[in-house]
Coordinates of C-alpha atoms in Angstrom, one line a residue:
Chain A
X1 CA 35.2 -11.7 -137.3
X2 CA 38.0 -14.3 -138.4
X3 CA 37.4 -17.0 -141.3
X4 CA 38.2 -19.1 -138.2
X5 CA 35.8 -17.9 -135.9
X6 CA 32.9 -18.2 -138.4
X7 CA 33.5 -21.9 -139.2
X8 CA 33.7 -22.9 -135.7
X9 CA 30.2 -21.1 -134.7
X10 CA 28.4 -22.5 -138.0
X11 CA 30.2 -26.2 -136.6
X12 CA 28.4 -25.5 -133.4
X13 CA 25.4 -24.6 -135.1
X14 CA 25.4 -27.5 -137.2
X15 CA 25.9 -30.0 -134.3
X16 CA 22.9 -27.9 -131.9
X17 CA 20.8 -28.2 -135.1
X18 CA 21.8 -32.4 -135.2
X19 CA 21.0 -32.7 -131.8
X20 CA 17.6 -30.8 -131.9
X21 CA 16.7 -32.9 -134.9
X22 CA 14.0 -35.7 -134.6
X23 CA 16.0 -38.1 -135.6
X24 CA 18.8 -38.0 -133.4
X25 CA 18.6 -40.4 -130.6
X26 CA 19.3 -39.6 -126.9
X27 CA 22.4 -41.5 -126.1
X28 CA 23.5 -42.3 -122.6
X29 CA 19.9 -42.0 -120.9
X30 CA 19.1 -42.9 -117.2
X31 CA 18.3 -46.4 -116.6
X32 CA 16.0 -48.2 -115.3
X33 CA 16.1 -51.4 -113.2
X34 CA 13.3 -54.0 -113.2
X35 CA 12.3 -56.6 -111.4
X36 CA 9.4 -58.7 -109.5
X37 CA 8.0 -58.6 -106.0
X38 CA 6.5 -61.8 -105.5
X39 CA 6.5 -64.7 -102.5
X40 CA 7.5 -67.2 -104.8
X41 CA 11.2 -66.2 -104.7
X42 CA 10.9 -67.0 -101.2
X43 CA 9.2 -70.3 -101.6
X44 CA 10.0 -73.4 -99.4
X45 CA 10.5 -75.7 -102.6
X46 CA 13.3 -75.3 -104.7
X47 CA 12.4 -75.9 -107.5
X48 CA 9.2 -73.3 -107.6
X49 CA 12.2 -70.4 -106.8
X50 CA 14.5 -71.7 -109.6
X51 CA 11.4 -71.6 -112.4
X52 CA 10.0 -68.2 -111.5
X53 CA 13.7 -67.0 -111.4
X54 CA 14.5 -68.2 -114.7
X55 CA 11.3 -66.5 -115.9
X56 CA 12.6 -63.2 -114.0
X57 CA 15.7 -63.2 -116.0
X58 CA 14.2 -63.7 -119.2
X59 CA 12.4 -60.8 -118.6
X60 CA 15.3 -58.4 -117.9
X61 CA 15.2 -58.4 -114.3
X62 CA 17.4 -56.9 -112.1
X63 CA 16.2 -57.2 -109.1
X64 CA 13.6 -59.5 -107.3
X65 CA 11.9 -58.0 -103.6
X66 CA 11.9 -60.6 -101.4
X67 CA 10.2 -60.7 -97.9
X68 CA 12.3 -62.0 -95.5
X69 CA 9.8 -61.4 -92.7
X70 CA 10.6 -61.1 -88.9
X71 CA 11.5 -64.4 -88.3
X72 CA 11.6 -64.2 -84.3
X73 CA 8.9 -65.7 -82.5
X74 CA 10.5 -64.8 -79.0
X75 CA 13.0 -62.3 -78.0
X76 CA 16.8 -62.5 -79.2
X77 CA 19.3 -62.3 -76.3
X78 CA 21.0 -60.4 -78.5
X79 CA 18.5 -58.9 -81.6
X80 CA 21.4 -57.7 -83.3
X81 CA 23.4 -60.8 -84.1
X82 CA 21.8 -63.2 -86.5
X83 CA 23.2 -65.8 -85.1
X84 CA 21.0 -66.0 -81.7
X85 CA 18.9 -69.0 -81.9
X86 CA 15.5 -66.8 -81.7
X87 CA 16.2 -66.1 -85.1
X88 CA 15.7 -68.4 -87.9
X89 CA 17.1 -67.6 -91.6
X90 CA 17.3 -71.1 -93.6
X91 CA 14.4 -69.6 -96.1
X92 CA 15.5 -66.7 -96.4
X93 CA 19.3 -67.5 -96.9
X94 CA 18.1 -70.6 -99.5
X95 CA 16.0 -67.5 -101.6
X96 CA 18.9 -65.0 -101.2
X97 CA 21.7 -67.7 -102.7
X98 CA 19.6 -68.6 -105.4
X99 CA 18.2 -65.3 -106.6
X100 CA 22.1 -64.3 -106.3
X101 CA 23.3 -66.7 -108.0
X102 CA 20.9 -66.3 -111.1
X103 CA 22.4 -62.8 -111.7
X104 CA 19.4 -61.0 -109.6
X105 CA 20.2 -58.5 -106.8
X106 CA 17.7 -59.1 -103.8
X107 CA 16.0 -56.4 -101.8
X108 CA 15.4 -57.9 -98.6
X109 CA 11.7 -55.8 -97.5
X110 CA 9.7 -57.0 -94.1
X111 CA 6.7 -55.8 -92.6
X112 CA 5.1 -57.1 -89.5
X113 CA 6.3 -57.3 -85.6
X114 CA 6.5 -59.9 -83.8
X115 CA 4.3 -59.9 -80.3
X116 CA 7.2 -58.9 -78.7
X117 CA 8.2 -56.3 -80.5
X118 CA 5.5 -54.4 -80.8
X119 CA 4.7 -51.4 -78.6
X120 CA 2.7 -51.3 -75.1
X121 CA -1.3 -50.2 -74.9
X122 CA -2.0 -52.5 -77.9
X123 CA -5.7 -52.7 -78.3
X124 CA -7.7 -56.1 -78.9
X125 CA -9.0 -54.7 -82.7
X126 CA -5.7 -53.3 -84.4
X127 CA -4.1 -55.6 -87.0
X128 CA -1.6 -58.1 -86.5
X129 CA 1.8 -57.0 -85.8
X130 CA 1.1 -53.2 -86.0
X131 CA 1.0 -51.8 -83.3
X132 CA 3.8 -49.5 -82.5
X133 CA 6.6 -51.5 -83.5
X134 CA 9.3 -50.3 -81.0
X135 CA 12.3 -48.6 -82.7
X136 CA 15.1 -50.3 -80.8
X137 CA 13.7 -53.5 -82.1
X138 CA 13.4 -53.0 -85.5
X139 CA 17.0 -50.9 -85.5
X140 CA 18.6 -54.1 -84.0
X141 CA 17.0 -56.5 -86.4
X142 CA 18.1 -54.2 -89.3
X143 CA 21.4 -54.7 -87.9
X144 CA 21.5 -58.6 -87.7
X145 CA 19.9 -58.6 -91.7
X146 CA 23.1 -57.0 -92.9
X147 CA 25.2 -58.6 -90.9
X148 CA 23.9 -61.8 -92.0
X149 CA 23.9 -60.6 -95.8
X150 CA 27.0 -58.6 -96.0
X151 CA 29.2 -60.9 -97.8
X152 CA 30.8 -62.5 -95.3
X153 CA 28.9 -64.7 -92.7
X154 CA 29.5 -68.1 -92.8
X155 CA 26.8 -70.0 -95.1
X156 CA 25.6 -72.5 -92.5
X157 CA 24.7 -74.8 -95.4
X158 CA 28.2 -74.9 -96.4
X159 CA 30.9 -74.6 -94.8
X160 CA 34.0 -72.8 -95.9
X161 CA 31.6 -70.1 -98.0
X162 CA 30.0 -67.3 -97.7
X163 CA 26.1 -66.0 -97.6
X164 CA 26.0 -63.7 -100.5
X165 CA 25.6 -60.3 -100.0
X166 CA 22.5 -58.1 -100.1
X167 CA 22.8 -54.4 -100.6
X168 CA 19.3 -53.5 -100.1
X169 CA 16.7 -53.2 -97.2
X170 CA 13.5 -52.3 -97.1
X171 CA 12.0 -51.0 -93.9
X172 CA 7.8 -52.0 -93.9
X173 CA 5.0 -52.0 -96.2
X174 CA 2.4 -49.3 -96.6
X175 CA 3.1 -47.5 -93.4
X176 CA -0.1 -45.4 -94.3
X177 CA -2.5 -47.8 -93.8
X178 CA -3.1 -49.4 -90.6
X179 CA -3.1 -52.6 -91.6
X180 CA 0.3 -52.3 -91.5
X181 CA 1.3 -50.2 -89.2
X182 CA -1.2 -48.6 -86.3
X183 CA -2.2 -46.3 -84.8
X184 CA -2.5 -43.6 -88.2
X185 CA -4.2 -41.4 -85.9
X186 CA -4.4 -40.5 -81.7
X187 CA -6.6 -38.2 -80.7
X188 CA -4.5 -36.2 -77.7
X189 CA -6.0 -33.3 -75.4
X190 CA -8.6 -32.6 -78.5
X191 CA -6.0 -33.0 -81.1
X192 CA -5.4 -35.2 -83.5
X193 CA -2.3 -36.5 -83.9
X194 CA -0.5 -37.8 -86.9
X195 CA 0.8 -41.0 -84.5
X196 CA 1.5 -43.4 -87.5
X197 CA 4.9 -41.5 -89.6
X198 CA 5.9 -39.9 -86.8
X199 CA 6.7 -43.5 -85.6
X200 CA 7.9 -44.5 -88.9
X201 CA 10.6 -41.8 -88.8
X202 CA 11.8 -43.4 -85.1
X203 CA 11.6 -46.5 -87.0
X204 CA 13.2 -45.5 -90.0
X205 CA 16.2 -43.6 -88.4
X206 CA 16.6 -46.9 -85.5
X207 CA 16.6 -49.4 -89.1
X208 CA 19.4 -46.6 -91.4
X209 CA 21.6 -47.1 -87.9
X210 CA 21.1 -50.8 -87.7
X211 CA 22.2 -51.7 -91.3
X212 CA 24.7 -49.1 -91.7
X213 CA 26.4 -50.5 -88.3
X214 CA 26.8 -53.6 -90.4
X215 CA 27.1 -52.7 -93.4
X216 CA 28.0 -48.7 -94.1
X217 CA 27.5 -49.0 -98.0
X218 CA 24.2 -50.6 -97.8
X219 CA 21.1 -48.8 -99.1
X220 CA 18.2 -47.9 -97.1
X221 CA 14.6 -47.9 -98.6
X222 CA 11.7 -46.4 -96.9
X223 CA 8.4 -48.4 -97.0
X224 CA 6.4 -48.0 -100.4
X225 CA 3.0 -46.2 -99.4
X226 CA -0.4 -46.8 -100.6
X227 CA -1.2 -44.5 -103.4
X228 CA -4.6 -43.2 -101.7
X229 CA -5.8 -42.3 -98.4
X230 CA -9.0 -40.7 -96.5
X231 CA -10.3 -37.9 -95.0
X232 CA -10.5 -37.3 -92.0
X233 CA -8.4 -39.1 -89.0
X234 CA -9.2 -42.8 -90.5
X235 CA -7.7 -46.0 -90.6
X236 CA -5.3 -44.6 -94.3
X237 CA -3.5 -41.8 -94.3
X238 CA -2.9 -39.6 -97.7
X239 CA 0.6 -41.0 -98.8
X240 CA 1.9 -37.1 -99.2
X241 CA 0.6 -36.4 -96.1
X242 CA 2.3 -39.2 -94.5
X243 CA 5.8 -38.1 -96.3
X244 CA 5.5 -34.9 -95.2
X245 CA 4.7 -35.7 -91.6
X246 CA 8.0 -37.9 -91.7
X247 CA 10.0 -35.7 -93.7
X248 CA 9.4 -32.8 -91.1
X249 CA 12.1 -33.9 -88.8
X250 CA 15.6 -35.2 -89.8
X251 CA 15.0 -38.5 -91.2
X252 CA 18.1 -40.8 -92.7
X253 CA 17.3 -43.5 -95.9
X254 CA 18.7 -43.8 -99.5
X255 CA 16.0 -44.4 -101.6
X256 CA 11.9 -43.9 -100.8
X257 CA 9.3 -45.5 -102.1
X258 CA 6.1 -45.6 -103.3
X259 CA 3.3 -48.6 -104.4
X260 CA 1.2 -46.5 -106.8
X261 CA -1.7 -49.2 -107.6
X262 CA -4.1 -47.9 -110.0
X263 CA -7.8 -48.8 -111.1
X264 CA -8.0 -46.9 -114.5
X265 CA -5.2 -45.9 -116.7
X266 CA -1.1 -45.4 -115.9
X267 CA -2.0 -41.5 -117.2
X268 CA -4.8 -41.3 -114.8
X269 CA -4.1 -38.6 -112.0
X270 CA -5.2 -38.6 -108.2
X271 CA -8.3 -36.5 -107.9
X272 CA -6.8 -35.8 -103.9
X273 CA -3.8 -33.1 -103.4
X274 CA -1.9 -35.7 -101.1
X275 CA -2.5 -39.2 -103.0
X276 CA -0.4 -40.1 -105.4
X277 CA -1.2 -42.1 -108.3
X278 CA 1.0 -43.4 -111.1
X279 CA 1.5 -39.8 -112.8
X280 CA 1.6 -38.2 -109.9
X281 CA 5.6 -39.3 -108.2
X282 CA 6.5 -36.2 -109.0
X283 CA 4.8 -34.8 -106.1
X284 CA 6.6 -36.9 -104.0
X285 CA 9.6 -36.1 -105.4
X286 CA 9.4 -32.5 -104.9
X287 CA 8.6 -32.8 -101.3
X288 CA 12.0 -35.1 -100.9
X289 CA 14.0 -32.1 -103.0
X290 CA 12.4 -29.8 -100.8
X291 CA 13.8 -31.9 -97.4
X292 CA 17.0 -32.2 -98.8
X293 CA 17.5 -28.9 -99.2
X294 CA 16.0 -28.0 -95.6
X295 CA 18.4 -30.8 -94.3
X296 CA 15.7 -32.9 -92.8
X297 CA 16.2 -35.7 -95.6
X298 CA 19.1 -38.0 -94.3
X299 CA 22.8 -38.5 -95.5
X300 CA 23.3 -34.8 -97.6
X301 CA 22.4 -37.1 -100.8
X302 CA 20.2 -37.1 -104.0
X303 CA 18.1 -39.8 -102.3
X304 CA 16.0 -41.9 -105.2
X305 CA 12.7 -42.8 -106.0
X306 CA 12.0 -46.1 -106.4
X307 CA 8.5 -48.1 -107.1
X308 CA 8.0 -51.3 -105.0
X309 CA 4.5 -52.9 -106.3
X310 CA 2.7 -51.9 -108.5
X311 CA 0.5 -54.0 -111.6
X312 CA -3.6 -54.5 -112.7
X313 CA -5.4 -57.5 -112.1
X314 CA -6.3 -58.9 -115.7
X315 CA -9.3 -60.8 -117.3
X316 CA -9.3 -63.5 -117.7
X317 CA -9.2 -64.5 -114.9
X318 CA -10.1 -62.0 -112.9
X319 CA -13.7 -60.9 -113.6
X320 CA -12.9 -57.6 -112.2
X321 CA -9.8 -57.5 -114.0
X322 CA -8.5 -55.4 -117.4
X323 CA -8.4 -57.1 -120.8
X324 CA -4.9 -58.7 -121.2
X325 CA -4.5 -56.3 -124.4
X326 CA -5.2 -53.8 -122.8
X327 CA -2.8 -54.5 -119.5
X328 CA 0.2 -55.1 -122.3
X329 CA -0.1 -51.7 -123.4
X330 CA -0.4 -50.2 -119.8
X331 CA 2.4 -52.1 -118.6
X332 CA 4.7 -50.5 -120.9
X333 CA 2.5 -47.0 -120.6
X334 CA 3.8 -47.4 -116.7
X335 CA 7.3 -48.1 -117.0
X336 CA 7.6 -44.9 -119.4
X337 CA 5.8 -42.6 -117.2
X338 CA 7.9 -44.3 -114.2
X339 CA 11.0 -43.7 -115.8
X340 CA 9.9 -40.0 -117.4
X341 CA 9.4 -39.0 -113.4
X342 CA 13.2 -40.3 -112.3
X343 CA 12.1 -43.4 -110.6
X344 CA 15.1 -45.6 -110.7
X345 CA 13.7 -48.7 -109.9
X346 CA 10.5 -51.1 -110.3
X347 CA 9.7 -54.2 -108.9
X348 CA 6.4 -55.1 -110.2
X349 CA 4.1 -56.7 -107.9
X350 CA 3.9 -60.5 -109.0
X351 CA 5.3 -62.2 -111.5
X352 CA 2.5 -65.3 -111.6
X353 CA -0.9 -64.6 -110.7
X354 CA -2.0 -65.6 -107.4
X355 CA -4.5 -68.8 -107.1
X356 CA -7.8 -67.4 -106.8
X357 CA -8.2 -68.7 -102.8
X358 CA -10.6 -68.0 -101.8
X359 CA -12.0 -65.9 -103.8
X360 CA -10.4 -63.3 -106.8
X361 CA -11.3 -60.3 -104.5
X362 CA -9.0 -61.4 -101.9
X363 CA -5.9 -62.4 -104.3
X364 CA -4.1 -61.1 -107.0
X365 CA -4.2 -61.6 -110.6
X366 CA -1.6 -59.1 -111.6
X367 CA 1.2 -61.3 -112.7
X368 CA 2.7 -61.6 -116.2
X369 CA 2.2 -65.6 -116.5
X370 CA -1.2 -67.0 -115.8
X371 CA -1.2 -69.2 -112.7
X372 CA -0.7 -72.1 -116.0
X373 CA 2.8 -71.0 -116.0
X374 CA 1.2 -69.1 -119.8
X375 CA 2.9 -66.3 -120.4
X376 CA 0.2 -63.1 -120.7
X377 CA 0.9 -60.0 -123.8
X378 CA 2.6 -58.7 -120.7
X379 CA 5.3 -60.9 -120.6
X380 CA 6.6 -59.4 -123.7
X381 CA 5.3 -55.7 -122.6
X382 CA 7.8 -56.0 -119.6
X383 CA 10.7 -57.6 -121.3
X384 CA 11.0 -55.3 -124.5
X385 CA 8.9 -51.8 -123.3
X386 CA 8.0 -49.6 -126.2
X387 CA 6.1 -46.6 -126.4
X388 CA 5.6 -43.8 -128.9
X389 CA 5.5 -40.3 -127.6
X390 CA 4.5 -37.0 -128.7
X391 CA 5.0 -33.7 -127.9
X392 CA 6.3 -30.2 -128.8
X393 CA 5.7 -30.8 -132.5
X394 CA 7.8 -34.2 -132.7
X395 CA 6.9 -37.8 -132.4
X396 CA 9.7 -39.9 -130.3
X397 CA 9.9 -43.8 -129.4
X398 CA 10.9 -44.7 -125.8
X399 CA 12.2 -48.3 -125.3
X400 CA 14.4 -50.5 -122.9
X401 CA 16.4 -53.2 -124.2
X402 CA 16.2 -56.9 -123.7
X403 CA 19.4 -57.6 -124.8
X404 CA 22.6 -56.2 -127.2
X405 CA 22.8 -55.8 -130.6
X406 CA 21.2 -53.4 -133.7
X407 CA 17.6 -52.5 -132.6
X408 CA 15.5 -51.3 -135.4
X409 CA 12.6 -49.3 -134.5
X410 CA 9.9 -49.5 -137.2
X411 CA 6.8 -47.7 -138.3
X412 CA 4.1 -49.0 -140.3
X413 CA 3.8 -47.1 -143.4
X414 CA 1.0 -48.0 -146.2
X415 CA 0.2 -51.8 -144.5
X416 CA 3.9 -52.8 -144.1
X417 CA 6.7 -51.8 -141.4
X418 CA 9.6 -50.1 -142.5
X419 CA 12.9 -49.3 -140.6
X420 CA 12.7 -45.8 -139.1
X421 CA 15.9 -45.6 -136.8
X422 CA 19.1 -48.1 -136.0
X423 CA 20.9 -48.1 -132.9
X424 CA 23.4 -50.0 -131.0
X425 CA 22.2 -50.8 -127.5
X426 CA 24.0 -52.7 -124.8
X427 CA 21.7 -54.8 -123.1
X428 CA 18.8 -52.7 -120.3
X429 CA 19.9 -49.8 -122.3
X430 CA 17.2 -47.5 -122.3
X431 CA 16.9 -45.7 -125.2
X432 CA 14.4 -42.8 -127.2
X433 CA 14.9 -42.1 -131.0
X434 CA 12.7 -39.4 -133.0
X435 CA 10.6 -41.2 -134.8
X436 CA 8.7 -39.9 -138.1
X437 CA 5.5 -37.6 -137.3
X438 CA 3.0 -38.8 -139.7
X439 CA 3.3 -42.4 -138.6
X440 CA 1.3 -43.5 -135.9
X441 CA 2.0 -47.5 -135.4
X442 CA 5.6 -47.9 -133.9
X443 CA 7.8 -51.1 -132.9
X444 CA 11.0 -52.4 -132.2
X445 CA 12.8 -55.6 -133.2
X446 CA 16.4 -57.0 -131.9
X447 CA 17.6 -60.1 -133.1
X448 CA 14.5 -62.3 -133.5
X449 CA 12.5 -60.6 -130.6
X450 CA 9.9 -57.9 -131.8
X451 CA 8.5 -55.7 -129.0
X452 CA 4.7 -55.4 -129.1
X453 CA 3.1 -52.6 -131.4
X454 CA 2.7 -48.8 -129.8
X455 CA -0.6 -47.1 -131.5
X456 CA -0.9 -43.1 -131.2
X457 CA -4.3 -42.2 -130.5
Chain B
X1 CA -53.0 -21.6 -50.9
X2 CA -53.0 -19.6 -53.9
X3 CA -54.5 -21.4 -57.1
X4 CA -51.7 -21.6 -59.7
X5 CA -52.8 -19.9 -62.8
X6 CA -53.3 -21.9 -66.3
X7 CA -50.3 -19.8 -67.6
X8 CA -48.2 -20.9 -65.1
X9 CA -48.5 -24.2 -66.7
X10 CA -47.5 -23.4 -69.8
X11 CA -44.3 -21.4 -68.5
X12 CA -43.3 -24.3 -66.7
X13 CA -43.9 -26.7 -70.3
X14 CA -42.3 -23.7 -72.5
X15 CA -39.3 -24.1 -69.4
X16 CA -38.8 -27.7 -70.0
X17 CA -38.9 -27.7 -74.0
X18 CA -36.3 -25.3 -73.8
X19 CA -34.5 -27.3 -71.2
X20 CA -34.7 -30.3 -73.5
X21 CA -34.0 -28.5 -76.2
X22 CA -30.7 -27.2 -74.9
X23 CA -30.0 -30.7 -74.1
X24 CA -30.5 -32.4 -77.5
X25 CA -27.9 -29.4 -78.4
X26 CA -25.3 -30.6 -76.0
X27 CA -25.6 -34.4 -76.8
X28 CA -25.2 -33.3 -80.5
X29 CA -21.8 -31.2 -79.9
X30 CA -21.0 -34.1 -78.4
X31 CA -21.7 -36.8 -80.3
X32 CA -21.8 -35.3 -83.9
X33 CA -17.8 -35.2 -83.7
X34 CA -17.6 -38.8 -82.7
X35 CA -19.5 -39.9 -85.3
X36 CA -18.2 -37.8 -88.1
X37 CA -14.8 -38.3 -87.2
X38 CA -15.0 -42.6 -87.6
X39 CA -13.8 -42.6 -91.7
X40 CA -16.9 -44.3 -93.9
X41 CA -15.2 -46.0 -96.7
X42 CA -16.4 -48.3 -99.1
X43 CA -15.2 -51.0 -100.7
X44 CA -15.5 -52.7 -104.0
X45 CA -18.0 -55.6 -103.3
X46 CA -16.5 -59.0 -102.5
X47 CA -12.7 -57.5 -103.2
X48 CA -11.4 -57.3 -99.7
X49 CA -7.8 -57.5 -101.9
X50 CA -7.9 -54.2 -103.2
X51 CA -10.0 -52.3 -100.9
X52 CA -6.5 -50.7 -99.3
X53 CA -6.3 -49.1 -102.2
X54 CA -9.3 -47.5 -103.2
X55 CA -9.8 -43.8 -103.8
X56 CA -12.2 -41.9 -102.3
X57 CA -13.4 -38.0 -102.7
X58 CA -15.5 -35.8 -100.8
X59 CA -19.5 -36.2 -101.8
X60 CA -22.3 -34.6 -100.6
X61 CA -22.9 -37.5 -98.7
X62 CA -19.8 -38.3 -96.9
X63 CA -16.4 -39.8 -98.3
X64 CA -17.2 -42.2 -101.7
X65 CA -15.2 -44.3 -103.7
X66 CA -14.3 -43.3 -107.1
X67 CA -15.4 -46.7 -108.5
X68 CA -18.8 -46.0 -106.9
X69 CA -19.4 -42.4 -108.6
X70 CA -22.4 -43.1 -111.4
X71 CA -20.3 -42.3 -114.6
X72 CA -23.5 -39.8 -116.1
X73 CA -23.6 -37.1 -113.0
X74 CA -27.0 -36.6 -112.5
X75 CA -28.4 -33.2 -112.1
X76 CA -24.8 -31.6 -112.7
X77 CA -23.6 -31.8 -116.2
X78 CA -25.7 -31.8 -119.4
X79 CA -25.1 -34.7 -120.7
X80 CA -23.9 -34.0 -123.7
X81 CA -21.6 -31.7 -122.0
X82 CA -20.2 -34.6 -119.9
X83 CA -19.9 -36.5 -123.1
X84 CA -17.7 -33.0 -124.5
X85 CA -15.9 -33.8 -121.3
X86 CA -15.4 -37.5 -121.3
X87 CA -14.3 -37.2 -125.5
X88 CA -11.7 -34.5 -124.9
X89 CA -8.8 -36.6 -122.7
X90 CA -7.7 -37.6 -119.7
X91 CA -7.8 -34.3 -117.6
X92 CA -11.3 -33.4 -118.8
X93 CA -12.3 -37.0 -117.7
X94 CA -10.8 -36.7 -114.0
X95 CA -12.4 -33.4 -114.4
X96 CA -15.7 -34.6 -115.0
X97 CA -15.8 -37.6 -112.5
X98 CA -15.0 -35.1 -110.1
X99 CA -18.0 -32.9 -111.0
X100 CA -19.9 -35.8 -110.2
X101 CA -18.3 -36.9 -107.4
X102 CA -18.8 -33.6 -105.9
X103 CA -22.7 -32.9 -106.7
X104 CA -25.3 -33.4 -104.1
X105 CA -26.7 -37.5 -104.4
X106 CA -29.6 -37.6 -106.6
X107 CA -31.8 -40.3 -104.8
X108 CA -32.9 -43.4 -106.6
X109 CA -36.4 -43.4 -105.9
X110 CA -37.1 -39.7 -106.7
X111 CA -34.9 -40.2 -110.2
X112 CA -37.5 -43.5 -111.6
X113 CA -34.9 -45.7 -111.0
X114 CA -35.6 -49.5 -110.3
X115 CA -32.8 -50.0 -108.3
X116 CA -34.0 -50.1 -104.3
X117 CA -32.4 -46.9 -102.5
X118 CA -29.5 -47.7 -100.1
X119 CA -31.4 -48.7 -96.8
X120 CA -33.6 -51.0 -97.7
X121 CA -36.6 -51.0 -100.0
X122 CA -39.7 -50.7 -97.1
X123 CA -41.0 -47.5 -96.3
X124 CA -39.8 -47.0 -93.4
X125 CA -36.2 -47.8 -94.9
X126 CA -36.8 -45.7 -97.8
X127 CA -38.2 -42.5 -95.1
X128 CA -35.1 -43.6 -92.5
X129 CA -32.9 -43.0 -95.7
X130 CA -33.9 -39.7 -97.1
X131 CA -33.9 -38.7 -93.6
X132 CA -30.8 -40.0 -92.0
X133 CA -28.6 -39.6 -95.8
X134 CA -26.4 -42.5 -96.9
X135 CA -22.9 -41.0 -96.3
X136 CA -21.0 -39.2 -93.1
X137 CA -22.6 -37.6 -90.3
X138 CA -25.0 -38.8 -87.4
X139 CA -27.3 -40.5 -90.3
X140 CA -30.3 -41.3 -89.0
X141 CA -29.7 -40.9 -84.9
X142 CA -30.3 -37.0 -85.3
X143 CA -33.5 -37.2 -85.8
X144 CA -34.1 -40.1 -82.9
X145 CA -32.3 -37.3 -80.8
X146 CA -34.8 -35.6 -81.5
X147 CA -37.8 -37.2 -81.7
X148 CA -36.6 -38.9 -78.2
X149 CA -36.3 -35.1 -76.6
X150 CA -39.9 -33.8 -78.1
X151 CA -41.1 -36.8 -76.3
X152 CA -39.4 -36.3 -72.7
X153 CA -40.8 -32.6 -73.2
X154 CA -43.9 -33.7 -74.3
X155 CA -44.0 -36.2 -71.1
X156 CA -43.1 -33.6 -68.1
X157 CA -45.8 -31.3 -69.4
X158 CA -48.6 -34.0 -68.9
X159 CA -46.7 -35.2 -65.8
X160 CA -46.9 -31.8 -64.5
X161 CA -50.7 -31.1 -65.8
X162 CA -51.8 -34.5 -64.2
X163 CA -50.4 -33.6 -60.8
X164 CA -51.6 -30.0 -60.9

């Protein structure tokens, strides 16, 4: 072997060793977009919208999930035209204008069909707006939405200007619950038929066609499924079973969504095989990849995995919630677990706690801010998540940078914080750096902002 | 005119009982799937907003919300083993919960707890609860059907005896 070859091999070995060493930082990691899902962003009060959009920006949000509703109390003459007088988009226009002006991408989501768009044979006991929404009507409304927010549609309030473009459209909410889509099951000739997912597939295909007809470059997002279902043929279908039925035949979408609420820590797996808790997103990914290979998940792309709602009620104020310090840790851990499982976008449910109306049990206190507007510890956790992980004899610190500059990762050594790694970061960049294995407490500092500290058990 | 043998009454009575029993079986076969097909899940008290996100597991008495599983699975794992499982990480803790969730329920009355049994604190309530259970299935309907069948059979026998 020539000297040159030996030198080249030694250089290659040195590079390999450097890449494997704990101190080496992983550059260019997959990003994760964060944001919120909250009715405050579609409030009729412009001051409320502005306040909470500012907070969302301050917490590093890139997206807000806006409830577009289906604002047509009567059947439109031309349901594909957003200018049909049966539609009323005034409030949504304002929300989209404000979000876009704040530099945040809106994700337009809607659930619930007007009475005229529900299917035939609706029983009196069915949940409002849930009964077999007509796929044709869903598709036409998707086209109307995507047309109105294609970036060229005239802004009715500002002559000569256009409404902003929206590129993400989501169909429905938790369609594995009869609360939102009914029926889930129907008995036909002594056999139980999974009506909900099969009907949702028809709705999704129609919606996809409608949105893409108006905006071929827009992305269609499936509804986020609720995390847990029941045994038998009840009112909640287990999410994996639901998606298995949906993906059994050709169906078109760009991203699949899930909404993994949890009562325990983010690392707690679902007990049932067909339920999907926070660390079980892999079950959904596996199913989607299999459908891609089989050709039923269309188009032929690598479909994204999104989380469009999640959160923990906190105590205070909710007597049944988790302590705010625990909540903060779980927020960081949850974001890390989502990222690790390949989730590319998360919209946290609520930026600010809901009022306890009529009771705490009927409302959600999953916000980053109390109802008073004061920040919870989770706000910092969301803005600057830092998680230390240990595995394979190595310790590493994962974080999402809240801004640009040189980030310092610190470890507590003999009672004092000492810098163990430095790294130049871009805003919202995801970084993972090696850390000394003997240390247990870590945090990160960017300029004057210090993250919460993470204790490795 | 032939005199009816007393044994004939017994024969008719036995036939009536068999018919009543068969009718009860048919009724059970028809009603049971309907009753068990109905999903039964409980929700955390006063927390309707989160009831849609409650996790349920199959238990001896039907589907049971995870939050309502006793933290100490009575009569399934020795307390020391349960403590050890809970103390050895999340997965083990889930296993411990799962064992508890799938174990047969231990009635409050027999465990000496001061908590009143589900279904009422009266003697009749306790009896109905212990006969019918608290989970899925037909509950107290099945024993009521059987009692009704017995009464019907007894009435048929009595009326035939009176007539003869």
